Short mmCIF file of C-alpha atoms in Angstrom, two decimals:
data_model
loop_
_atom_site.label_atom_id
_atom_site.label_comp_id
_atom_site.label_asym_id
_atom_site.label_seq_id
_atom_site.Cartn_x
_atom_site.Cartn_y
_atom_site.Cartn_z
CA MET A 22 88.20 7.08 123.46
CA THR A 23 84.86 6.32 121.82
CA ASP A 24 85.21 2.54 121.67
CA ALA A 25 85.17 2.12 125.47
CA LEU A 26 82.89 -0.79 126.48
CA LEU A 27 83.13 0.09 130.14
CA VAL A 28 83.13 3.59 131.54
CA ALA A 29 83.21 4.43 135.26
CA GLU A 30 83.03 7.98 136.49
CA GLY A 31 83.75 9.10 140.04
CA LEU A 32 82.69 5.91 141.84
CA VAL A 33 82.44 6.36 145.61
CA LYS A 34 81.39 3.75 148.17
CA ARG A 35 81.19 4.35 151.91
CA TYR A 36 80.40 1.99 154.77
CA GLY A 37 79.46 4.21 157.69
CA SER A 38 82.22 6.74 158.06
CA HIS A 39 84.72 4.58 156.17
CA THR A 40 85.19 5.41 152.49
CA VAL A 41 86.15 2.17 150.77
CA VAL A 42 86.26 3.52 147.21
CA ASN A 43 86.92 7.17 146.67
CA GLY A 44 86.38 8.68 143.24
CA VAL A 45 87.45 5.86 140.92
CA SER A 46 87.15 6.64 137.20
CA LEU A 47 88.27 4.40 134.36
CA ARG A 48 87.61 3.34 130.78
CA VAL A 49 88.15 -0.06 129.21
CA ARG A 50 88.15 -0.69 125.46
CA ALA A 51 87.25 -3.78 123.45
CA GLY A 52 90.23 -6.12 123.27
CA GLU A 53 91.84 -4.64 126.37
CA ILE A 54 92.78 -6.33 129.64
CA PHE A 55 92.49 -3.83 132.46
CA GLY A 56 93.97 -4.73 135.84
CA LEU A 57 93.06 -3.32 139.22
CA LEU A 58 96.22 -3.85 141.23
CA GLY A 59 96.44 -3.31 144.95
CA PRO A 60 96.91 -4.97 148.33
CA ASN A 61 94.08 -6.59 150.29
CA GLY A 62 91.69 -3.90 151.50
CA ALA A 63 92.63 -1.45 148.73
CA GLY A 64 89.05 -1.42 147.43
CA LYS A 65 89.58 -3.65 144.38
CA THR A 66 86.66 -6.01 144.93
CA THR A 67 84.24 -3.22 145.91
CA THR A 68 85.26 -1.28 142.79
CA LEU A 69 84.79 -4.38 140.66
CA GLU A 70 81.37 -5.07 142.20
CA MET A 71 80.26 -1.52 141.39
CA LEU A 72 81.50 -1.96 137.82
CA GLU A 73 79.54 -5.23 137.58
CA GLY A 74 76.37 -3.59 138.91
CA LEU A 75 76.34 -5.82 141.99
CA ARG A 76 77.00 -2.93 144.35
CA ARG A 77 75.35 0.46 144.23
CA PRO A 78 77.80 3.37 144.30
CA ASP A 79 77.04 6.19 146.76
CA SER A 80 77.99 8.54 143.96
CA GLY A 81 79.32 8.24 140.45
CA ARG A 82 78.08 5.94 137.73
CA CYS A 83 79.18 3.10 135.55
CA LEU A 84 78.18 2.29 131.97
CA VAL A 85 78.57 -1.04 130.19
CA CYS A 86 78.19 -0.65 126.41
CA GLY A 87 76.34 2.58 127.16
CA HIS A 88 73.90 1.00 129.69
CA ASP A 89 73.82 2.26 133.27
CA THR A 90 74.69 -0.70 135.53
CA ILE A 91 72.07 0.24 138.14
CA ARG A 92 69.20 1.69 136.12
CA GLU A 93 69.54 -0.78 133.24
CA ALA A 94 70.69 -3.80 135.25
CA ASN A 95 68.78 -6.34 133.15
CA ALA A 96 70.38 -5.15 129.92
CA VAL A 97 73.82 -5.09 131.54
CA ARG A 98 73.49 -8.67 132.82
CA ARG A 99 73.15 -9.91 129.25
CA LEU A 100 76.36 -8.15 128.26
CA ILE A 101 78.71 -9.19 131.05
CA GLY A 102 80.31 -12.34 132.37
CA ILE A 103 81.47 -12.55 135.95
CA SER A 104 83.87 -14.77 137.82
CA LEU A 105 83.36 -13.93 141.49
CA GLN A 106 86.21 -14.44 143.92
CA ALA A 107 84.07 -16.16 146.55
CA ALA A 108 81.37 -17.78 144.42
CA ALA A 109 80.85 -21.44 145.04
CA ILE A 110 80.16 -23.92 142.30
CA PRO A 111 77.63 -26.50 143.50
CA GLY A 112 79.79 -29.48 144.43
CA ASP A 113 77.04 -32.04 143.86
CA LEU A 114 76.57 -31.07 140.20
CA GLN A 115 78.64 -32.37 137.31
CA VAL A 116 80.74 -29.93 135.29
CA VAL A 117 78.48 -30.37 132.26
CA GLU A 118 75.36 -29.77 134.36
CA VAL A 119 76.68 -26.50 135.76
CA LEU A 120 77.52 -25.31 132.25
CA GLU A 121 74.09 -26.38 130.95
CA MET A 122 72.43 -24.55 133.82
CA TYR A 123 74.23 -21.26 133.13
CA ALA A 124 73.82 -21.69 129.36
CA SER A 125 70.04 -21.87 129.85
CA PHE A 126 70.01 -18.28 131.14
CA TYR A 127 71.16 -16.79 127.81
CA PRO A 128 69.42 -16.57 124.42
CA ASP A 129 72.49 -17.53 122.39
CA PRO A 130 74.95 -19.32 124.65
CA VAL A 131 78.26 -20.82 123.60
CA PRO A 132 77.62 -24.57 123.11
CA VAL A 133 78.57 -26.48 126.24
CA ARG A 134 80.72 -28.91 124.25
CA THR A 135 82.74 -26.00 122.83
CA LEU A 136 83.35 -24.61 126.31
CA LEU A 137 84.39 -28.00 127.66
CA GLU A 138 87.00 -28.29 124.93
CA GLN A 139 88.11 -24.66 125.05
CA PHE A 140 88.74 -24.84 128.79
CA ASP A 141 90.27 -28.30 128.73
CA LEU A 142 87.43 -29.77 130.79
CA ALA A 143 86.07 -32.33 128.31
CA GLU A 144 87.49 -35.24 130.29
CA LYS A 145 85.94 -33.88 133.47
CA ALA A 146 82.50 -33.24 131.98
CA ARG A 147 80.80 -35.94 134.08
CA VAL A 148 82.85 -35.31 137.21
CA ARG A 149 81.10 -33.64 140.14
CA CYS A 150 82.48 -30.18 140.80
CA ALA A 151 83.43 -31.11 144.38
CA TYR A 152 86.15 -33.34 142.94
CA LEU A 153 87.80 -30.75 140.68
CA SER A 154 91.26 -29.37 141.40
CA GLY A 155 91.71 -25.65 142.10
CA GLY A 156 92.85 -24.98 138.54
CA GLN A 157 89.96 -26.93 137.04
CA ARG A 158 87.46 -25.05 139.21
CA GLN A 159 88.91 -21.73 138.11
CA ARG A 160 88.76 -22.79 134.47
CA LEU A 161 85.12 -23.74 135.00
CA GLN A 162 84.50 -20.32 136.57
CA LEU A 163 85.98 -18.67 133.48
CA ALA A 164 83.88 -20.90 131.22
CA LEU A 165 80.77 -19.81 133.17
CA ALA A 166 81.78 -16.18 132.69
CA LEU A 167 82.03 -16.77 128.93
CA VAL A 168 78.93 -18.90 128.36
CA GLY A 169 76.67 -15.96 127.49
CA ARG A 170 79.09 -14.50 124.89
CA PRO A 171 79.72 -11.39 127.03
CA LYS A 172 81.29 -8.22 125.70
CA VAL A 173 82.76 -7.37 129.10
CA ILE A 174 84.26 -9.92 131.48
CA PHE A 175 85.01 -9.35 135.17
CA LEU A 176 87.48 -11.62 136.92
CA ASP A 177 88.02 -11.17 140.65
CA GLU A 178 91.46 -12.52 141.55
CA PRO A 179 91.16 -15.33 139.03
CA THR A 180 94.42 -17.06 139.90
CA THR A 181 94.54 -16.67 143.67
CA GLY A 182 95.54 -19.91 145.35
CA LEU A 183 96.65 -21.64 142.15
CA ASP A 184 100.03 -23.25 141.60
CA PRO A 185 102.33 -21.59 139.02
CA HIS A 186 101.47 -24.11 136.29
CA ALA A 187 97.71 -23.68 136.71
CA ARG A 188 98.20 -19.91 136.88
CA ARG A 189 100.04 -19.85 133.55
CA GLN A 190 97.35 -22.02 131.97
CA LEU A 191 94.73 -19.53 133.09
CA TRP A 192 96.76 -16.60 131.81
CA SER A 193 96.65 -18.03 128.29
CA VAL A 194 92.86 -18.43 128.58
CA ILE A 195 92.49 -14.80 129.69
CA ARG A 196 94.70 -13.57 126.84
CA ALA A 197 92.50 -15.51 124.43
CA MET A 198 89.50 -13.55 125.74
CA ARG A 199 91.28 -10.35 124.75
CA SER A 200 92.05 -11.64 121.27
CA GLU A 201 88.32 -12.34 120.81
CA GLY A 202 87.71 -8.60 121.22
CA ARG A 203 86.23 -8.65 124.71
CA ALA A 204 87.04 -6.15 127.43
CA VAL A 205 88.49 -7.94 130.45
CA ILE A 206 88.67 -6.32 133.87
CA LEU A 207 90.51 -8.25 136.53
CA THR A 208 91.71 -7.68 140.04
CA THR A 209 94.95 -9.11 141.27
CA HIS A 210 97.55 -8.63 143.92
CA TYR A 211 100.16 -10.48 141.87
CA MET A 212 102.39 -7.90 140.20
CA GLU A 213 103.81 -10.39 137.69
CA GLU A 214 100.26 -11.29 136.68
CA ALA A 215 99.38 -7.65 136.11
CA GLU A 216 102.60 -7.07 134.14
CA TYR A 217 102.14 -10.14 131.99
CA LEU A 218 98.43 -9.90 131.29
CA CYS A 219 97.30 -6.32 131.46
CA ASP A 220 97.35 -3.67 128.76
CA THR A 221 96.43 -1.11 131.38
CA VAL A 222 96.91 -1.24 135.13
CA ALA A 223 95.34 0.97 137.78
CA VAL A 224 97.23 0.94 141.07
CA LEU A 225 94.70 1.16 143.91
CA ASP A 226 95.35 2.00 147.54
CA GLY A 227 92.95 3.30 150.16
CA GLY A 228 90.12 3.27 147.64
CA ARG A 229 91.87 5.66 145.22
CA ILE A 230 93.61 5.10 141.92
CA LEU A 231 97.15 6.29 142.57
CA ALA A 232 98.31 5.85 138.99
CA SER A 233 97.15 4.13 135.84
CA GLY A 234 98.53 3.26 132.44
CA PRO A 235 100.36 0.50 130.62
CA PRO A 236 102.66 -1.40 133.03
CA SER A 237 105.80 -0.33 131.16
CA ALA A 238 104.74 3.33 131.25
CA LEU A 239 103.95 3.13 134.97
CA ILE A 240 107.33 1.60 135.66
CA ALA A 241 109.08 4.22 133.54
CA GLU A 242 107.18 7.08 135.18
CA HIS A 243 107.00 6.02 138.81
CA GLY A 244 109.49 3.22 139.22
CA PRO A 245 113.18 3.62 139.96
CA ASP A 246 115.86 2.67 137.44
CA SER A 247 117.04 -0.15 139.64
CA VAL A 248 116.26 -1.80 142.94
CA LEU A 249 118.84 -3.19 145.32
CA THR A 250 117.43 -5.62 147.88
CA VAL A 251 119.56 -6.96 150.69
CA THR A 252 118.81 -9.39 153.49
CA LEU A 253 121.13 -9.24 156.48
CA LYS A 254 121.90 -12.00 158.93
CA GLN A 255 120.99 -9.64 161.75
CA PRO A 256 118.16 -7.08 162.10
CA CYS A 257 118.86 -3.69 160.57
CA ALA A 258 117.32 -0.50 161.92
CA ASP A 259 119.51 2.11 160.30
CA GLU A 260 117.13 3.51 157.71
CA PRO A 261 118.44 7.12 157.82
CA ALA A 262 121.94 5.98 156.86
CA LEU A 263 120.53 3.86 154.03
CA ALA A 264 118.54 6.78 152.64
CA GLU A 265 121.71 8.88 152.45
CA LEU A 266 123.63 6.38 150.32
CA THR A 267 124.73 7.63 146.88
CA GLY A 268 121.98 7.45 144.23
CA VAL A 269 119.27 6.24 146.62
CA SER A 270 115.87 7.87 146.06
CA ARG A 271 113.97 5.75 148.58
CA ALA A 272 115.02 3.31 151.28
CA ALA A 273 113.00 0.99 153.47
CA VAL A 274 113.46 -1.99 155.73
CA GLU A 275 110.53 -4.38 155.78
CA GLN A 276 110.39 -7.87 157.23
CA GLY A 277 114.17 -7.98 157.48
CA GLU A 278 114.72 -6.96 153.85
CA ILE A 279 116.46 -3.71 152.90
CA ARG A 280 115.09 -2.19 149.72
CA LEU A 281 116.93 0.67 148.00
CA HIS A 282 115.59 2.48 144.91
CA THR A 283 118.50 3.89 142.99
CA SER A 284 119.27 5.73 139.78
CA ARG A 285 123.00 4.90 140.06
CA PRO A 286 123.16 1.21 140.94
CA ALA A 287 126.95 0.77 140.77
CA GLU A 288 127.62 3.69 143.11
CA THR A 289 124.84 2.64 145.50
CA LEU A 290 126.21 -0.89 145.57
CA SER A 291 129.70 0.21 146.54
CA ALA A 292 128.38 2.77 149.06
CA PHE A 293 126.23 0.08 150.67
CA ALA A 294 129.20 -2.29 150.81
CA ARG A 295 131.22 0.38 152.67
CA LEU A 296 128.34 1.02 155.11
CA ALA A 297 127.91 -2.69 155.75
CA GLN A 298 131.62 -3.08 156.43
CA LEU A 299 131.57 -0.09 158.77
CA ARG A 300 128.56 -1.40 160.74
CA GLY A 301 129.75 -5.01 160.71
CA TRP A 302 126.65 -6.25 158.89
CA GLU A 303 126.79 -9.78 157.49
CA LEU A 304 124.92 -10.28 154.20
CA ALA A 305 122.58 -13.24 153.74
CA GLU A 306 121.31 -12.30 150.28
CA MET A 307 121.73 -9.45 147.79
CA ASN A 308 119.88 -8.77 144.55
CA LEU A 309 120.09 -5.98 141.97
CA ARG A 310 117.29 -5.83 139.41
CA THR A 311 115.25 -3.54 137.19
CA ALA A 312 112.01 -2.06 138.53
CA THR A 313 108.64 -3.84 138.52
CA LEU A 314 105.05 -2.83 139.32
CA GLU A 315 105.79 -3.86 142.89
CA ASP A 316 108.39 -1.09 142.99
CA VAL A 317 105.90 1.32 141.43
CA PHE A 318 103.50 0.56 144.28
CA PHE A 319 106.32 0.97 146.78
CA ALA A 320 107.34 4.27 145.20
CA LEU A 321 103.75 5.53 145.33
CA THR A 322 102.82 4.36 148.82
CA GLY A 323 106.02 3.55 150.68
CA ARG A 324 104.62 0.06 151.33
CA ARG A 325 105.03 -3.30 149.69
CA LEU A 326 102.17 -4.71 147.65
CA ALA A 327 102.48 -8.08 149.36
CA ASN A 328 101.47 -6.45 152.64
CA MET B 19 60.84 -18.26 126.03
CA GLN B 20 64.21 -17.82 127.70
CA ALA B 21 62.54 -18.00 131.10
CA TRP B 22 60.89 -21.28 130.09
CA THR B 23 64.24 -22.77 128.99
CA SER B 24 65.84 -21.67 132.28
CA LEU B 25 62.91 -23.03 134.30
CA ARG B 26 63.07 -26.43 132.58
CA THR B 27 66.83 -26.73 133.00
CA LEU B 28 66.87 -25.54 136.61
CA THR B 29 64.01 -27.87 137.56
CA ARG B 30 65.67 -30.85 135.87
CA ILE B 31 68.93 -30.13 137.67
CA GLU B 32 67.16 -29.56 141.00
CA VAL B 33 65.38 -32.92 140.73
CA LYS B 34 68.70 -34.60 139.89
CA ARG B 35 70.25 -33.01 142.96
CA MET B 36 67.42 -34.31 145.13
CA PHE B 37 68.06 -37.86 143.97
CA ARG B 38 71.81 -37.43 144.19
CA ASN B 39 71.89 -36.32 147.82
CA ILE B 40 70.97 -39.61 149.40
CA MET B 41 70.66 -38.66 153.09
CA PRO B 42 68.13 -35.83 152.71
CA LEU B 43 66.22 -37.96 150.19
CA VAL B 44 66.05 -40.89 152.57
CA PHE B 45 64.99 -38.59 155.38
CA ASN B 46 62.37 -36.84 153.27
CA LEU B 47 60.91 -39.96 151.69
CA PHE B 48 61.53 -43.00 153.80
CA ALA B 49 61.77 -41.77 157.39
CA PRO B 50 58.12 -40.59 157.59
CA ALA B 51 56.96 -43.72 155.76
CA SER B 52 58.92 -45.83 158.26
CA LEU B 53 57.42 -43.86 161.16
CA LEU B 54 53.96 -44.40 159.70
CA LEU B 55 54.66 -48.11 159.48
CA LEU B 56 56.04 -48.27 163.02
CA PHE B 57 53.27 -46.28 164.70
CA GLY B 58 50.63 -47.86 162.50
CA LEU B 59 51.71 -51.35 163.62
CA LEU B 60 51.94 -50.30 167.28
CA PHE B 61 48.70 -48.31 167.44
CA GLU B 62 46.25 -49.90 165.10
CA SER B 63 43.41 -47.46 165.79
CA THR B 64 45.45 -44.40 164.67
CA ARG B 65 46.55 -45.83 161.32
CA ALA B 66 44.26 -43.80 159.13
CA TYR B 67 44.84 -40.59 161.14
CA LEU B 68 48.59 -41.00 160.82
CA MET B 69 48.60 -40.89 157.02
CA PRO B 70 47.74 -37.21 156.54
CA GLY B 71 49.77 -36.42 159.66
CA MET B 72 52.91 -38.07 158.32
CA LEU B 73 52.33 -36.53 154.92
CA THR B 74 52.19 -33.11 156.60
CA PHE B 75 55.38 -33.90 158.51
CA MET B 76 57.06 -34.87 155.22
CA LEU B 77 55.86 -31.74 153.45
CA LEU B 78 57.03 -29.48 156.27
CA ASN B 79 60.38 -31.17 156.34
CA ALA B 80 60.98 -31.12 152.59
CA ASN B 81 59.56 -27.70 151.89
CA LEU B 82 59.87 -25.53 154.98
CA ALA B 83 63.17 -26.94 156.24
CA GLY B 84 64.49 -27.97 152.81
CA VAL B 85 63.88 -24.69 151.04
CA ALA B 86 65.08 -22.56 153.98
CA HIS B 87 68.27 -24.63 154.15
CA ALA B 88 68.82 -24.45 150.38
CA LEU B 89 68.30 -20.68 150.33
CA VAL B 90 70.70 -19.98 153.21
CA THR B 91 73.30 -22.42 151.84
CA GLN B 92 73.23 -20.81 148.38
CA LYS B 93 73.37 -17.32 149.88
CA GLU B 94 76.28 -18.15 152.16
CA ALA B 95 78.25 -19.84 149.39
CA GLY B 96 77.78 -16.87 147.04
CA LEU B 97 76.04 -19.11 144.50
CA LEU B 98 72.77 -17.18 144.54
CA ARG B 99 74.60 -13.91 143.98
CA HIS B 100 76.48 -15.41 141.05
CA LEU B 101 73.25 -16.80 139.56
CA PHE B 102 71.56 -13.41 139.84
CA SER B 103 74.51 -11.68 138.17
CA THR B 104 73.29 -13.42 135.00
CA PRO B 105 69.97 -12.75 133.24
CA LEU B 106 68.31 -15.35 135.53
CA THR B 107 65.49 -13.71 137.50
CA PRO B 108 64.49 -14.53 141.10
CA GLY B 109 61.02 -15.46 139.78
CA VAL B 110 62.42 -18.22 137.56
CA TRP B 111 64.70 -19.47 140.34
CA LEU B 112 61.74 -19.60 142.72
CA SER B 113 59.47 -21.27 140.17
CA SER B 114 62.02 -24.00 139.52
CA ARG B 115 62.14 -24.78 143.24
CA LEU B 116 58.36 -24.81 143.36
CA VAL B 117 58.04 -27.30 140.51
CA ALA B 118 60.79 -29.53 141.91
CA GLN B 119 59.20 -29.50 145.38
CA LEU B 120 55.79 -30.34 143.90
CA LEU B 121 57.30 -33.35 142.13
CA LEU B 122 58.88 -34.42 145.42
CA ALA B 123 55.53 -33.94 147.19
CA ALA B 124 53.84 -36.21 144.64
CA ALA B 125 56.46 -38.87 145.32
CA GLN B 126 55.96 -38.42 149.07
CA LEU B 127 52.19 -38.83 148.70
CA ALA B 128 52.64 -41.96 146.59
CA LEU B 129 55.00 -43.50 149.14
CA ILE B 130 52.78 -42.71 152.10
CA LEU B 131 49.75 -44.11 150.27
CA VAL B 132 51.55 -47.29 149.23
CA THR B 133 52.84 -47.81 152.77
CA GLY B 134 49.42 -47.25 154.30
CA ILE B 135 47.45 -49.26 151.76
CA VAL B 136 49.84 -52.21 151.34
CA PHE B 137 51.17 -52.65 154.87
CA LEU B 138 48.52 -51.15 157.14
CA ASP B 139 45.29 -51.98 155.28
CA VAL B 140 44.30 -48.31 155.22
CA PRO B 141 41.81 -47.57 152.42
CA PRO B 142 42.99 -45.40 149.51
CA PRO B 143 42.03 -41.69 149.55
CA ARG B 144 38.30 -41.35 149.16
CA ASN B 145 38.69 -38.16 147.16
CA LEU B 146 41.85 -38.55 145.09
CA ILE B 147 41.44 -35.37 143.02
CA GLY B 148 40.70 -33.42 146.20
CA THR B 149 43.79 -34.96 147.79
CA LEU B 150 45.97 -33.88 144.88
CA VAL B 151 44.60 -30.34 144.94
CA ALA B 152 45.06 -30.11 148.71
CA LEU B 153 48.58 -31.46 148.24
CA VAL B 154 49.46 -28.50 146.03
CA PHE B 155 48.28 -26.05 148.70
CA CYS B 156 50.05 -28.05 151.41
CA THR B 157 53.30 -28.00 149.42
CA VAL B 158 53.32 -24.34 148.48
CA ALA B 159 52.47 -22.99 151.94
CA PRO B 160 55.47 -24.51 153.77
CA LEU B 161 57.67 -23.67 150.77
CA GLY B 162 56.72 -20.02 151.20
CA LEU B 163 57.39 -20.27 154.91
CA GLY B 164 60.77 -21.87 154.23
CA LEU B 165 61.63 -19.08 151.83
CA ALA B 166 60.56 -16.42 154.33
CA LEU B 167 62.47 -18.10 157.17
CA GLY B 168 65.56 -18.55 155.00
CA SER B 169 65.42 -14.85 154.17
CA LEU B 170 66.13 -14.01 157.79
CA PHE B 171 69.49 -15.81 157.95
CA HIS B 172 72.82 -15.50 156.21
CA ARG B 173 74.68 -18.40 157.80
CA VAL B 174 73.73 -22.07 157.70
CA GLU B 175 74.95 -22.80 161.21
CA THR B 176 72.63 -20.12 162.63
CA ALA B 177 69.68 -21.04 160.45
CA GLN B 178 69.76 -24.81 160.84
CA PRO B 179 68.62 -25.18 164.48
CA VAL B 180 65.93 -22.52 164.08
CA VAL B 181 64.60 -24.09 160.89
CA MET B 182 64.57 -27.61 162.36
CA LEU B 183 62.80 -26.35 165.47
CA ALA B 184 60.25 -24.42 163.41
CA SER B 185 59.55 -27.46 161.24
CA LEU B 186 59.12 -29.81 164.21
CA ALA B 187 57.06 -27.30 166.19
CA ALA B 188 54.79 -26.76 163.20
CA ALA B 189 54.31 -30.53 162.87
CA PHE B 190 53.43 -30.96 166.55
CA LEU B 191 51.23 -27.88 166.79
CA GLY B 192 49.45 -28.81 163.61
CA GLY B 193 48.60 -32.19 165.09
CA ALA B 194 50.66 -34.16 162.59
CA PHE B 195 51.63 -36.76 165.19
CA LEU B 196 48.80 -36.54 167.73
CA PRO B 197 45.40 -34.87 167.66
CA LEU B 198 45.37 -31.77 169.84
CA ASP B 199 41.78 -32.30 171.06
CA ALA B 200 43.03 -33.17 174.51
CA ALA B 201 45.71 -30.48 174.60
CA PRO B 202 45.38 -27.42 176.92
CA PRO B 203 43.15 -24.66 175.48
CA PHE B 204 46.12 -22.31 175.12
CA LEU B 205 47.89 -24.82 172.88
CA GLN B 206 44.75 -25.31 170.82
CA TYR B 207 44.51 -21.56 170.44
CA VAL B 208 48.13 -21.40 169.21
CA ALA B 209 47.50 -24.31 166.85
CA LYS B 210 44.83 -22.29 165.09
CA ALA B 211 47.47 -19.77 164.10
CA VAL B 212 49.88 -22.22 162.47
CA PRO B 213 49.38 -23.29 158.84
CA SER B 214 50.20 -26.95 159.56
CA THR B 215 46.87 -27.26 161.38
CA TYR B 216 45.11 -26.51 158.13
CA MET B 217 47.40 -28.86 156.23
CA VAL B 218 46.53 -31.79 158.50
CA ARG B 219 42.84 -30.87 158.56
CA SER B 220 42.38 -30.45 154.82
CA LEU B 221 44.35 -33.58 153.98
CA SER B 222 42.50 -35.62 156.61
CA ARG B 223 39.11 -34.55 155.36
CA VAL B 224 39.71 -35.22 151.67
CA MET B 225 41.78 -38.37 152.19
CA LEU B 226 39.90 -40.03 155.02
CA GLU B 227 36.40 -38.61 154.89
CA GLY B 228 36.20 -38.11 151.13
CA ALA B 229 35.12 -34.52 151.66
CA GLY B 230 34.76 -32.29 148.63
CA LEU B 231 37.00 -29.32 148.02
CA ALA B 232 34.20 -26.92 148.93
CA SER B 233 34.12 -28.25 152.47
CA VAL B 234 37.85 -27.61 152.93
CA ALA B 235 37.76 -24.25 151.16
CA VAL B 236 38.39 -22.34 154.38
CA ASP B 237 41.43 -24.48 155.22
CA LEU B 238 42.81 -24.02 151.71
CA ALA B 239 42.10 -20.30 151.85
CA VAL B 240 44.08 -19.99 155.09
CA LEU B 241 46.93 -21.91 153.47
CA LEU B 242 46.73 -19.65 150.43
CA ALA B 243 46.88 -16.57 152.65
CA TRP B 244 49.99 -17.93 154.39
CA THR B 245 51.47 -18.73 150.98
CA VAL B 246 50.87 -15.27 149.55
CA ALA B 247 52.24 -13.55 152.65
CA SER B 248 55.34 -15.71 153.08
CA LEU B 249 56.14 -16.05 149.36
CA GLY B 250 55.74 -12.30 149.01
CA PHE B 251 58.14 -11.70 151.88
CA GLY B 252 60.63 -14.25 150.53
CA ALA B 253 60.36 -13.02 146.94
CA ARG B 254 61.03 -9.45 148.08
CA HIS B 255 64.13 -10.66 149.87
CA LEU B 256 65.27 -12.48 146.72
CA GLN B 257 64.70 -9.34 144.65
CA ARG B 258 66.81 -7.37 147.09
CA HIS B 259 69.49 -10.05 146.97
CA ALA B 260 69.52 -9.90 143.18
CA ALA B 261 69.65 -6.10 143.05
CA ALA B 262 72.76 -4.01 143.59
CA ARG B 263 73.50 -3.41 147.26
#
């Protein structure tokens, strides 16, 4: 893969005796959206910060367009655009002023007017950032990441805290970045976001990449054929019996929800119905669906991504 | 060239922010002028002495406290980290603050002079050029101290009381409000170690006595030494903040 704009090899980061990131390697091409998917504490943000050159790996290295992110930090900063998860935008500055400020750092920035229009912020140009909605602030963050015409863009949980409408708006902006030939690396803990946006997903847990590939390939390789989820009216603690149902490859009860991975959904359904009748369980909700990345994570770790 | 464009833009925006945030602006500009007016009317004999004292108080407040507060606020909010993830260098960021603070200092000097001359019949500075030169030294030294002090803290709520106390203590120990001639010898000894003493002394001599710059060279040299040491410490912290951790 010679056209990789971002290459990471064996990244490791430790805090004291705790290894936060443990041997992460990845490659991202031009025109690719690469997602780091994992629960809180999986090491996504630390990995991203090492890729950006903001955090020094204890071992391993990362190259952006062939430049080492630590040794050639100045060159790398001209090639990347970053939207930090926790970065504040100065509330007392107007949208246009913030864009002008960031534009002044680059030799050939995207004109501020173009960015205002591209990110649907033209009407808010003279509004102070403190008065922007969550979606508008995130769009401004993305505009700031793009102002220097970067080849590689890093987005740390770009849609966290947004309503579904604002999230979908942002998704279309991120897809546009891909169509412009940039490499986009994002972290998310929303599986639907990773499935919708990403060409490649790396599932992270405990600082390691458990699996990576296109979402459909990950689902086909690691996910079950079908997932039966059932919520009972009373607590259920009979996991061994659930695991022995016909066709079930994995069973778990979490937060009152029974989750059964099955390769033979019809047989599992009828076997579960018999078990429920036998135990006197009353059903509150039942759902049979095809597998998602959430199920891939569950299959790989035995835990739900949402946790 | 790029650094120059960034410096111009950052300075322009910083000045706009100063004028946009009314409360700090009022406090930085009008509170010391009001105090000068109040004390000048109450104690007629101290009028002239109060002018350099209040100017020092203003400069400490705007530069030491203001810069320390700005640095900690931007660090805590993640703004500084985001800025330094771009090609912006800590040197340009620091220079923009320096230029903006010098512009504010010029406005502070003008306001203090107008208040003193118009309302208190205090004569204008006898050595205006000397006053302006001393003003640069007296702006940069507390700015460096503010930067160094701000480097020590990561949270605004922890930094704020320390910074306010440091600023006020420096003003008192430097003799910005009252001359320390009658103070206990120990206090006078401590006063010699604080840069504000040299701010008040150099400003007093050029403004009130019309002394030449050569006669305040030692005071300015002490201020320069403080500036180099504190700016160096603060700049190193900024470099570390900008580098990968």
